[in-house]
Amino acid sequence: MPAPAPVPPAPAAPPSPLPRPERRLHPLTPLRRAWAPVAVVLGWAVHDPNGTYRQLSALATGTLVLASLGVVLVACVYGVLSWWVTWFAVTESELRIRSGVLFRRTAHIRLDRLQAVDVTRPLLGRLVGVAKLKLDVVGAKSRDELAYLAEAEARVLRAELLARVAGGAVRGPEETERRVLWRVAPGRLAGSVLLSGGLFGSLCGAALVSGLLWTASHSLWSIVVTAVPIVGGAATKLFRTYANAYDWTVGESPDGLRLDHGLLETVHETVPPGRVQSVRLVEPLLWRVFGWVRVELHVAGSQNSVLVPVAPYATGRALAARVLPGTGIPEPVRPPGRARWRLAWWWRGQGLAVDGHLFVARQGLLRRTTSLVPHAKVQSVRFTRGPWERALGLASLAVDHGANGTVRARARSAEEARAVFHAQAARSRTSRRTAARQERPHERG
């Protein structure tokens, strides 16, 4: 009888992936960290300027020079130590960040809770080739960041984190290039900022205050001292708005919609797919003359709030449709005519539309806002009727979504509102099941 063939040994289980070695930040990071001791000294000086002046006046020139050198030395040592004890590492499931000179802090950021990874390049950082990596995490009140990294390293690390979040192979940054969908022209952006109402409000306020001061004192100097800061503050705010939205570009990439913008500080953001809770189309009064709209987002656990600062109305609707389920956005319908007794003349600015994918509500006559909430993101719906609404046969609806926001549809026919209210629970339940089947595992929850 032949001997039985030897049984081959079972293949050894593949070793579990080891975390990548811990890495430090860019060597120029100490220059950023060194400001902490200097800020402490400046804070002490500002807190008691008279006492600071007396103490400094009593010191000899040599002593002041030595004290200044001492502050600079302490700042440099603190910056280097802070950089030396800060490490980060990427594992299969989390990003670890260790930091702290006196008090050690270790952050474990789960990749499945990562909302977005944005690359920010401040003006000085662009000159020396460094960038910040900002992390949006579900449930975190503030954003963690890695500052600073070399620009190439920041792009590679961002691509790696997003790939691990998606559960796919790690791609290089060149494989996640965007396809441009819309770029805001500088002229249109400047016009939208000037027509937003802030400048006109400040000019009217300055004119009113100047008139009152002239009536009370007839002093030209008091008018200048009061009006110039008002107008200067408004101009500074407008410039910041323009600089932040300069060259705003919306692109499409495998990671979702990409937003790139900034004049002095460039920012590269990602709209996380599946996390958008609602979208708003905002149309200020003066913008409607040119057919412009701003598209805003509500994303759970994220600080991303603008999809595009200004665009033609049709383009804004098309971009909003790209981050929402379904194929289109229904047009809201006004309340019945008797709603004028409930909302006076601004009842014409109200509207409601519901289809198989979206709950759409419009409000505002001068500054029109259209809110779009996917049924899958509706957390609760409320049907309310006050005494005056009951007398007019009206009712109001309120829909709560996952970004702690509420969308209201006021002064609707009671029959219509009741029908929408009873059907909304079924729509939300069906939409959530459909979304759970379609979304990737990392987007659930």
Short mmCIF file of C-alpha atoms in Angstrom, two decimals:
data_model
loop_
_atom_site.label_atom_id
_atom_site.label_comp_id
_atom_site.label_asym_id
_atom_site.label_seq_id
_atom_site.Cartn_x
_atom_site.Cartn_y
_atom_site.Cartn_z
CA MET A 1 0.00 0.00 0.00
CA PRO A 2 1.60 3.33 -1.07
CA ALA A 3 2.41 5.81 1.63
CA PRO A 4 0.03 8.78 1.76
CA ALA A 5 1.30 11.95 0.17
CA PRO A 6 2.56 14.46 2.70
CA VAL A 7 0.10 17.17 3.51
CA PRO A 8 1.56 20.55 2.56
CA PRO A 9 1.83 22.95 5.47
CA ALA A 10 -0.88 25.61 5.70
CA PRO A 11 0.29 28.93 4.31
CA ALA A 12 1.30 31.35 6.96
CA ALA A 13 -1.06 34.25 7.51
CA PRO A 14 0.22 37.44 5.98
CA PRO A 15 1.74 39.74 8.53
CA SER A 16 -0.49 42.56 9.67
CA PRO A 17 0.46 45.87 8.11
CA LEU A 18 2.78 47.85 10.29
CA PRO A 19 2.30 51.54 10.81
CA ARG A 20 4.54 53.81 8.84
CA PRO A 21 7.46 55.26 10.82
CA GLU A 22 6.75 58.39 12.76
CA ARG A 23 7.74 61.54 10.93
CA ARG A 24 8.48 65.09 11.97
CA LEU A 25 7.13 68.27 10.44
CA HIS A 26 9.07 70.55 8.11
CA PRO A 27 12.32 71.97 9.58
CA LEU A 28 10.98 75.52 9.14
CA THR A 29 8.14 74.79 11.61
CA PRO A 30 10.14 76.13 14.62
CA LEU A 31 9.85 79.63 13.14
CA ARG A 32 6.07 79.36 13.58
CA ARG A 33 6.26 77.84 17.06
CA ALA A 34 8.80 80.40 18.31
CA TRP A 35 6.19 83.14 18.56
CA ALA A 36 4.65 81.72 21.77
CA PRO A 37 7.21 83.20 24.24
CA VAL A 38 7.22 86.49 22.33
CA ALA A 39 3.40 86.58 22.55
CA VAL A 40 3.62 86.10 26.33
CA VAL A 41 5.98 89.08 26.66
CA LEU A 42 3.82 91.25 24.40
CA GLY A 43 0.71 90.28 26.35
CA TRP A 44 2.37 91.33 29.61
CA ALA A 45 3.41 94.66 28.05
CA VAL A 46 -0.09 95.37 26.69
CA HIS A 47 -1.74 94.43 29.97
CA ASP A 48 0.14 97.20 31.86
CA PRO A 49 1.68 99.60 29.31
CA ASN A 50 2.47 102.34 31.87
CA GLY A 51 4.22 99.96 34.22
CA THR A 52 6.09 98.38 31.32
CA TYR A 53 7.29 101.80 30.14
CA ARG A 54 8.52 102.75 33.63
CA GLN A 55 10.40 99.49 34.08
CA LEU A 56 12.02 99.64 30.65
CA SER A 57 13.00 103.29 31.16
CA ALA A 58 14.82 102.37 34.35
CA LEU A 59 17.01 99.81 32.56
CA ALA A 60 20.31 100.59 30.89
CA THR A 61 20.76 100.13 27.16
CA GLY A 62 23.02 97.13 27.63
CA THR A 63 20.50 95.45 29.90
CA LEU A 64 17.72 96.00 27.34
CA VAL A 65 19.86 94.46 24.60
CA LEU A 66 20.65 91.43 26.76
CA ALA A 67 16.97 91.05 27.72
CA SER A 68 15.92 91.21 24.08
CA LEU A 69 18.53 88.61 23.14
CA GLY A 70 17.30 86.45 26.00
CA VAL A 71 13.71 86.60 24.76
CA VAL A 72 14.85 85.72 21.23
CA LEU A 73 16.94 82.82 22.56
CA VAL A 74 14.07 81.45 24.64
CA ALA A 75 11.75 81.76 21.64
CA CYS A 76 14.18 79.86 19.41
CA VAL A 77 14.72 77.11 21.99
CA TYR A 78 10.97 76.75 22.52
CA GLY A 79 10.34 76.56 18.77
CA VAL A 80 12.99 73.89 18.24
CA LEU A 81 11.80 71.82 21.23
CA SER A 82 8.19 72.05 20.08
CA TRP A 83 9.20 70.85 16.62
CA TRP A 84 11.42 68.10 18.03
CA VAL A 85 8.68 66.50 20.18
CA THR A 86 5.97 66.69 17.47
CA TRP A 87 5.55 63.50 15.44
CA PHE A 88 2.88 62.01 13.25
CA ALA A 89 2.31 58.58 11.75
CA VAL A 90 -0.29 56.98 9.48
CA THR A 91 -1.56 53.45 10.19
CA GLU A 92 -4.21 51.36 8.47
CA SER A 93 -6.94 52.79 10.71
CA GLU A 94 -5.80 56.08 12.20
CA LEU A 95 -3.57 59.13 12.07
CA ARG A 96 -1.52 59.66 15.23
CA ILE A 97 -0.17 63.06 16.22
CA ARG A 98 2.09 63.51 19.26
CA SER A 99 2.96 67.01 20.46
CA GLY A 100 3.56 69.16 23.53
CA VAL A 101 6.68 70.44 25.31
CA LEU A 102 5.44 70.63 28.91
CA PHE A 103 2.17 68.71 28.55
CA ARG A 104 2.25 65.82 26.10
CA ARG A 105 -0.77 65.33 23.82
CA THR A 106 -1.42 62.34 21.60
CA ALA A 107 -4.29 62.55 19.12
CA HIS A 108 -5.66 59.35 17.56
CA ILE A 109 -7.74 60.40 14.55
CA ARG A 110 -9.75 57.49 13.18
CA LEU A 111 -9.68 57.51 9.40
CA ASP A 112 -13.30 56.36 9.16
CA ARG A 113 -14.30 59.56 11.03
CA LEU A 114 -12.31 61.83 8.74
CA GLN A 115 -14.56 64.22 6.84
CA ALA A 116 -12.13 66.16 4.70
CA VAL A 117 -8.43 66.85 4.31
CA ASP A 118 -7.63 70.36 3.11
CA VAL A 119 -4.29 71.81 2.05
CA THR A 120 -3.74 75.48 2.98
CA ARG A 121 -0.79 77.57 1.76
CA PRO A 122 -0.32 80.90 3.59
CA LEU A 123 1.40 83.72 1.73
CA LEU A 124 4.75 83.33 3.51
CA GLY A 125 4.43 79.57 3.30
CA ARG A 126 4.10 79.77 -0.48
CA LEU A 127 7.36 81.71 -0.64
CA VAL A 128 9.31 78.97 1.18
CA GLY A 129 7.39 75.98 -0.21
CA VAL A 130 5.46 74.74 2.85
CA ALA A 131 1.75 74.06 3.47
CA LYS A 132 -0.69 73.18 6.25
CA LEU A 133 -2.84 70.06 6.28
CA LYS A 134 -6.21 70.70 7.99
CA LEU A 135 -8.35 67.76 9.10
CA ASP A 136 -12.13 67.78 9.52
CA VAL A 137 -13.22 65.02 11.91
CA VAL A 138 -16.80 64.03 12.72
CA GLY A 139 -17.77 65.25 16.19
CA ALA A 140 -14.70 67.47 16.68
CA LYS A 141 -15.37 71.12 17.54
CA SER A 142 -12.02 72.28 16.17
CA ARG A 143 -9.86 71.13 13.29
CA ASP A 144 -6.60 69.30 13.85
CA GLU A 145 -3.77 70.36 11.61
CA LEU A 146 -0.25 69.46 10.59
CA ALA A 147 1.71 72.68 10.16
CA TYR A 148 3.98 72.76 8.34
CA LEU A 149 4.81 70.17 5.70
CA ALA A 150 6.66 70.48 2.42
CA GLU A 151 4.11 71.14 -0.35
CA ALA A 152 4.87 67.88 -2.14
CA GLU A 153 4.68 65.89 1.13
CA ALA A 154 1.36 67.57 2.04
CA ARG A 155 -0.18 66.58 -1.31
CA VAL A 156 1.09 62.99 -1.02
CA LEU A 157 -0.15 62.66 2.58
CA ARG A 158 -3.54 64.09 1.64
CA ALA A 159 -3.90 61.59 -1.21
CA GLU A 160 -2.87 58.76 1.11
CA LEU A 161 -5.36 59.72 3.84
CA LEU A 162 -8.26 60.09 1.40
CA ALA A 163 -7.42 56.77 -0.23
CA ARG A 164 -7.35 54.99 3.14
CA VAL A 165 -10.65 56.63 4.10
CA ALA A 166 -12.15 55.34 0.84
CA GLY A 167 -10.78 51.86 1.48
CA GLY A 168 -8.95 51.75 -1.86
CA ALA A 169 -5.39 51.65 -3.05
CA VAL A 170 -3.18 54.58 -2.19
CA ARG A 171 -2.94 56.87 -5.19
CA GLY A 172 -0.40 59.51 -5.91
CA PRO A 173 -1.49 63.16 -5.99
CA GLU A 174 -1.22 63.15 -9.78
CA GLU A 175 -3.97 60.49 -9.94
CA THR A 176 -6.50 62.69 -8.16
CA GLU A 177 -6.37 65.64 -10.51
CA ARG A 178 -9.63 67.52 -10.81
CA ARG A 179 -11.77 68.18 -13.83
CA VAL A 180 -12.75 71.85 -13.71
CA LEU A 181 -16.51 72.43 -13.59
CA TRP A 182 -16.64 76.17 -12.88
CA ARG A 183 -14.21 78.99 -12.22
CA VAL A 184 -15.36 82.35 -10.83
CA ALA A 185 -14.10 85.27 -12.92
CA PRO A 186 -12.37 88.03 -10.87
CA GLY A 187 -14.68 90.70 -12.32
CA ARG A 188 -17.85 88.83 -11.37
CA LEU A 189 -16.44 88.15 -7.90
CA ALA A 190 -15.62 91.84 -7.38
CA GLY A 191 -19.11 92.85 -8.51
CA SER A 192 -20.76 90.35 -6.19
CA VAL A 193 -18.72 91.58 -3.21
CA LEU A 194 -19.58 95.23 -3.91
CA LEU A 195 -23.29 94.41 -4.41
CA SER A 196 -23.56 92.22 -1.32
CA GLY A 197 -24.89 95.14 0.74
CA GLY A 198 -22.08 95.45 3.28
CA LEU A 199 -20.45 98.45 1.62
CA PHE A 200 -23.73 100.29 1.10
CA GLY A 201 -24.74 99.64 4.70
CA SER A 202 -21.45 100.99 5.98
CA LEU A 203 -21.66 104.09 3.78
CA CYS A 204 -25.21 104.77 4.96
CA GLY A 205 -24.13 104.26 8.58
CA ALA A 206 -21.15 106.58 8.14
CA ALA A 207 -23.38 109.22 6.50
CA LEU A 208 -25.95 108.98 9.31
CA VAL A 209 -23.35 109.21 12.07
CA SER A 210 -21.60 112.09 10.30
CA GLY A 211 -24.86 114.01 10.00
CA LEU A 212 -25.64 113.56 13.68
CA LEU A 213 -22.13 114.63 14.71
CA TRP A 214 -22.23 117.69 12.46
CA THR A 215 -25.59 118.70 13.91
CA ALA A 216 -24.31 118.27 17.46
CA SER A 217 -20.78 119.68 17.23
CA HIS A 218 -20.13 121.26 13.78
CA SER A 219 -16.67 119.69 14.04
CA LEU A 220 -15.19 118.28 10.84
CA TRP A 221 -12.46 116.47 12.77
CA SER A 222 -14.97 114.46 14.85
CA ILE A 223 -16.73 113.39 11.63
CA VAL A 224 -13.45 112.22 10.08
CA VAL A 225 -12.39 110.35 13.23
CA THR A 226 -15.75 108.53 13.38
CA ALA A 227 -16.53 107.92 9.69
CA VAL A 228 -13.09 106.76 8.52
CA PRO A 229 -12.95 103.71 10.84
CA ILE A 230 -16.47 102.67 9.77
CA VAL A 231 -15.67 102.85 6.05
CA GLY A 232 -12.17 101.43 6.58
CA GLY A 233 -13.54 98.45 8.50
CA ALA A 234 -16.08 97.75 5.76
CA ALA A 235 -13.41 98.03 3.05
CA THR A 236 -11.13 95.65 4.96
CA LYS A 237 -13.92 93.11 5.33
CA LEU A 238 -14.77 93.34 1.63
CA PHE A 239 -11.13 92.84 0.68
CA ARG A 240 -10.86 89.78 2.92
CA THR A 241 -13.97 88.32 1.30
CA TYR A 242 -12.57 88.98 -2.16
CA ALA A 243 -9.11 87.62 -1.31
CA ASN A 244 -10.55 84.45 0.24
CA ALA A 245 -12.76 83.70 -2.79
CA TYR A 246 -10.29 84.81 -5.46
CA ASP A 247 -9.90 82.36 -8.36
CA TRP A 248 -12.55 80.08 -6.81
CA THR A 249 -12.53 76.87 -8.82
CA VAL A 250 -14.93 73.94 -8.48
CA GLY A 251 -13.51 70.69 -9.83
CA GLU A 252 -14.48 67.05 -9.88
CA SER A 253 -12.08 64.34 -8.70
CA PRO A 254 -12.36 60.71 -7.51
CA ASP A 255 -12.49 62.04 -3.92
CA GLY A 256 -15.49 64.33 -4.54
CA LEU A 257 -15.83 67.95 -5.52
CA ARG A 258 -12.60 69.93 -5.11
CA LEU A 259 -12.62 73.61 -4.12
CA ASP A 260 -9.49 75.67 -4.76
CA HIS A 261 -9.38 79.37 -3.92
CA GLY A 262 -7.42 82.19 -2.32
CA LEU A 263 -5.29 85.20 -3.20
CA LEU A 264 -2.96 85.71 -0.22
CA GLU A 265 -3.62 82.26 1.25
CA THR A 266 -4.52 79.42 -1.12
CA VAL A 267 -6.87 76.70 0.15
CA HIS A 268 -7.61 73.30 -1.37
CA GLU A 269 -10.78 71.77 0.09
CA THR A 270 -12.82 68.67 -0.66
CA VAL A 271 -16.60 68.34 -0.38
CA PRO A 272 -16.98 64.86 1.16
CA PRO A 273 -19.50 62.80 -0.84
CA GLY A 274 -22.45 61.47 1.11
CA ARG A 275 -21.98 63.90 4.03
CA VAL A 276 -23.84 66.92 2.65
CA GLN A 277 -26.94 67.42 4.79
CA SER A 278 -28.47 70.36 2.93
CA VAL A 279 -27.71 72.93 0.24
CA ARG A 280 -28.79 76.58 0.12
CA LEU A 281 -29.14 78.82 -2.93
CA VAL A 282 -28.79 82.45 -1.74
CA GLU A 283 -29.89 85.35 -3.98
CA PRO A 284 -29.40 88.86 -2.55
CA LEU A 285 -31.66 91.50 -4.02
CA LEU A 286 -29.03 93.30 -6.12
CA TRP A 287 -27.64 90.01 -7.40
CA ARG A 288 -30.96 89.03 -8.94
CA VAL A 289 -30.59 91.86 -11.46
CA PHE A 290 -27.64 89.92 -12.93
CA GLY A 291 -29.06 86.44 -12.26
CA TRP A 292 -26.37 85.50 -9.72
CA VAL A 293 -26.58 83.02 -6.86
CA ARG A 294 -24.32 81.77 -4.05
CA VAL A 295 -24.40 78.05 -3.21
CA GLU A 296 -23.83 77.16 0.45
CA LEU A 297 -23.45 73.74 2.09
CA HIS A 298 -24.28 72.21 5.44
CA VAL A 299 -21.93 69.28 6.01
CA ALA A 300 -22.13 67.19 9.18
CA GLY A 301 -19.02 67.70 11.28
CA SER A 302 -17.30 69.90 8.71
CA GLN A 303 -16.55 73.60 8.42
CA ASN A 304 -16.90 73.69 4.66
CA SER A 305 -19.83 76.05 4.07
CA VAL A 306 -19.58 77.45 0.52
CA LEU A 307 -19.67 75.47 -2.71
CA VAL A 308 -19.38 78.50 -5.01
CA PRO A 309 -19.42 82.19 -3.90
CA VAL A 310 -21.14 83.50 -7.05
CA ALA A 311 -22.36 81.92 -10.28
CA PRO A 312 -25.21 82.29 -12.78
CA TYR A 313 -28.42 80.81 -11.40
CA ALA A 314 -28.47 77.87 -13.85
CA THR A 315 -24.83 77.03 -13.08
CA GLY A 316 -25.48 77.21 -9.33
CA ARG A 317 -28.41 74.79 -9.62
CA ALA A 318 -26.33 72.42 -11.72
CA LEU A 319 -23.48 72.44 -9.18
CA ALA A 320 -25.93 71.91 -6.31
CA ALA A 321 -27.43 68.93 -8.15
CA ARG A 322 -23.97 67.30 -8.27
CA VAL A 323 -23.81 66.96 -4.48
CA LEU A 324 -27.43 65.88 -4.05
CA PRO A 325 -29.20 62.66 -5.04
CA GLY A 326 -31.66 62.61 -7.92
CA THR A 327 -31.58 64.25 -11.31
CA GLY A 328 -32.97 67.75 -10.74
CA ILE A 329 -34.25 70.40 -8.35
CA PRO A 330 -38.01 71.12 -8.35
CA GLU A 331 -39.19 74.73 -8.41
CA PRO A 332 -40.91 75.84 -5.16
CA VAL A 333 -44.58 76.88 -5.33
CA ARG A 334 -45.97 79.91 -3.47
CA PRO A 335 -48.46 79.55 -0.60
CA PRO A 336 -52.16 80.22 -1.29
CA GLY A 337 -53.30 83.84 -1.56
CA ARG A 338 -54.84 83.87 1.91
CA ALA A 339 -51.30 83.53 3.33
CA ARG A 340 -50.96 87.32 2.85
CA TRP A 341 -53.03 87.73 6.03
CA ARG A 342 -50.45 85.66 7.89
CA LEU A 343 -47.18 86.99 6.38
CA ALA A 344 -48.29 90.38 5.02
CA TRP A 345 -46.57 91.38 1.78
CA TRP A 346 -43.55 89.02 2.07
CA TRP A 347 -45.70 85.87 1.66
CA ARG A 348 -44.69 85.97 -2.01
CA GLY A 349 -41.14 85.03 -1.02
CA GLN A 350 -42.26 81.71 0.50
CA GLY A 351 -42.30 78.45 -1.46
CA LEU A 352 -42.37 74.66 -1.09
CA ALA A 353 -41.70 71.71 -3.38
CA VAL A 354 -41.26 68.01 -2.65
CA ASP A 355 -40.23 65.26 -5.06
CA GLY A 356 -38.91 61.74 -4.65
CA HIS A 357 -35.46 62.95 -3.54
CA LEU A 358 -35.63 66.46 -2.07
CA PHE A 359 -37.54 68.67 0.36
CA VAL A 360 -37.23 72.20 -1.06
CA ALA A 361 -38.27 75.36 0.85
CA ARG A 362 -37.86 78.99 -0.18
CA GLN A 363 -38.10 82.09 1.98
CA GLY A 364 -37.21 85.76 1.82
CA LEU A 365 -38.42 88.46 -0.54
CA LEU A 366 -35.42 90.80 -0.54
CA ARG A 367 -32.76 88.16 0.17
CA ARG A 368 -34.17 84.98 -1.30
CA THR A 369 -32.92 81.67 0.10
CA THR A 370 -33.83 78.26 -1.28
CA SER A 371 -32.97 75.30 0.99
CA LEU A 372 -32.61 71.77 -0.39
CA VAL A 373 -32.68 68.79 1.99
CA PRO A 374 -32.36 65.20 0.72
CA HIS A 375 -35.01 62.94 2.27
CA ALA A 376 -32.26 60.57 3.46
CA LYS A 377 -30.81 63.38 5.64
CA VAL A 378 -34.08 64.39 7.35
CA GLN A 379 -33.88 63.70 11.08
CA SER A 380 -37.36 64.89 12.07
CA VAL A 381 -40.33 66.82 10.68
CA ARG A 382 -42.80 69.02 12.60
CA PHE A 383 -46.32 70.20 11.71
CA THR A 384 -47.39 73.39 13.55
CA ARG A 385 -50.52 75.59 13.50
CA GLY A 386 -51.04 78.70 15.58
CA PRO A 387 -54.45 80.25 16.29
CA TRP A 388 -54.17 82.68 13.36
CA GLU A 389 -53.08 79.90 10.99
CA ARG A 390 -55.99 77.69 12.08
CA ALA A 391 -58.41 80.52 11.36
CA LEU A 392 -56.96 80.88 7.84
CA GLY A 393 -56.68 77.15 7.12
CA LEU A 394 -52.87 77.31 7.06
CA ALA A 395 -50.02 75.38 8.68
CA SER A 396 -46.21 75.38 8.77
CA LEU A 397 -43.63 72.62 8.39
CA ALA A 398 -40.14 72.37 9.88
CA VAL A 399 -37.57 69.80 8.80
CA ASP A 400 -34.41 69.08 10.87
CA HIS A 401 -31.32 67.65 9.19
CA GLY A 402 -28.08 66.10 10.41
CA ALA A 403 -26.00 69.32 10.51
CA ASN A 404 -28.11 70.70 13.40
CA GLY A 405 -30.08 72.90 11.01
CA THR A 406 -33.78 73.47 10.41
CA VAL A 407 -35.55 74.27 7.16
CA ARG A 408 -39.03 75.83 7.42
CA ALA A 409 -41.93 76.12 5.02
CA ARG A 410 -44.43 78.66 6.36
CA ALA A 411 -48.05 79.51 5.64
CA ARG A 412 -48.90 76.45 3.56
CA SER A 413 -52.37 75.12 2.96
CA ALA A 414 -53.27 72.90 5.93
CA GLU A 415 -54.20 70.00 3.64
CA GLU A 416 -50.93 70.25 1.71
CA ALA A 417 -48.83 70.55 4.88
CA ARG A 418 -50.58 67.58 6.50
CA ALA A 419 -50.03 65.42 3.40
CA VAL A 420 -46.33 66.31 3.25
CA PHE A 421 -45.96 65.71 6.98
CA HIS A 422 -47.45 62.20 6.87
CA ALA A 423 -45.54 61.23 3.72
CA GLN A 424 -42.16 62.56 4.87
CA ALA A 425 -41.44 59.71 7.30
CA ALA A 426 -41.94 57.12 4.57
CA ARG A 427 -39.84 59.12 2.09
CA SER A 428 -36.97 59.48 4.58
CA ARG A 429 -37.05 55.79 5.49
CA THR A 430 -37.01 54.65 1.85
CA SER A 431 -34.30 57.16 0.89
CA ARG A 432 -32.03 56.11 3.77
CA ARG A 433 -32.27 52.47 2.72
CA THR A 434 -31.43 53.39 -0.87
CA ALA A 435 -28.52 55.58 0.20
CA ALA A 436 -27.17 52.84 2.51
CA ARG A 437 -27.08 50.40 -0.43
CA GLN A 438 -25.39 52.87 -2.77
CA GLU A 439 -22.81 54.55 -0.57
CA ARG A 440 -19.40 53.12 0.19
CA PRO A 441 -18.87 51.56 3.62
CA HIS A 442 -16.78 54.45 4.93
CA GLU A 443 -19.59 56.92 4.21
CA ARG A 444 -22.18 55.20 6.35
CA GLY A 445 -23.28 56.45 9.73
#
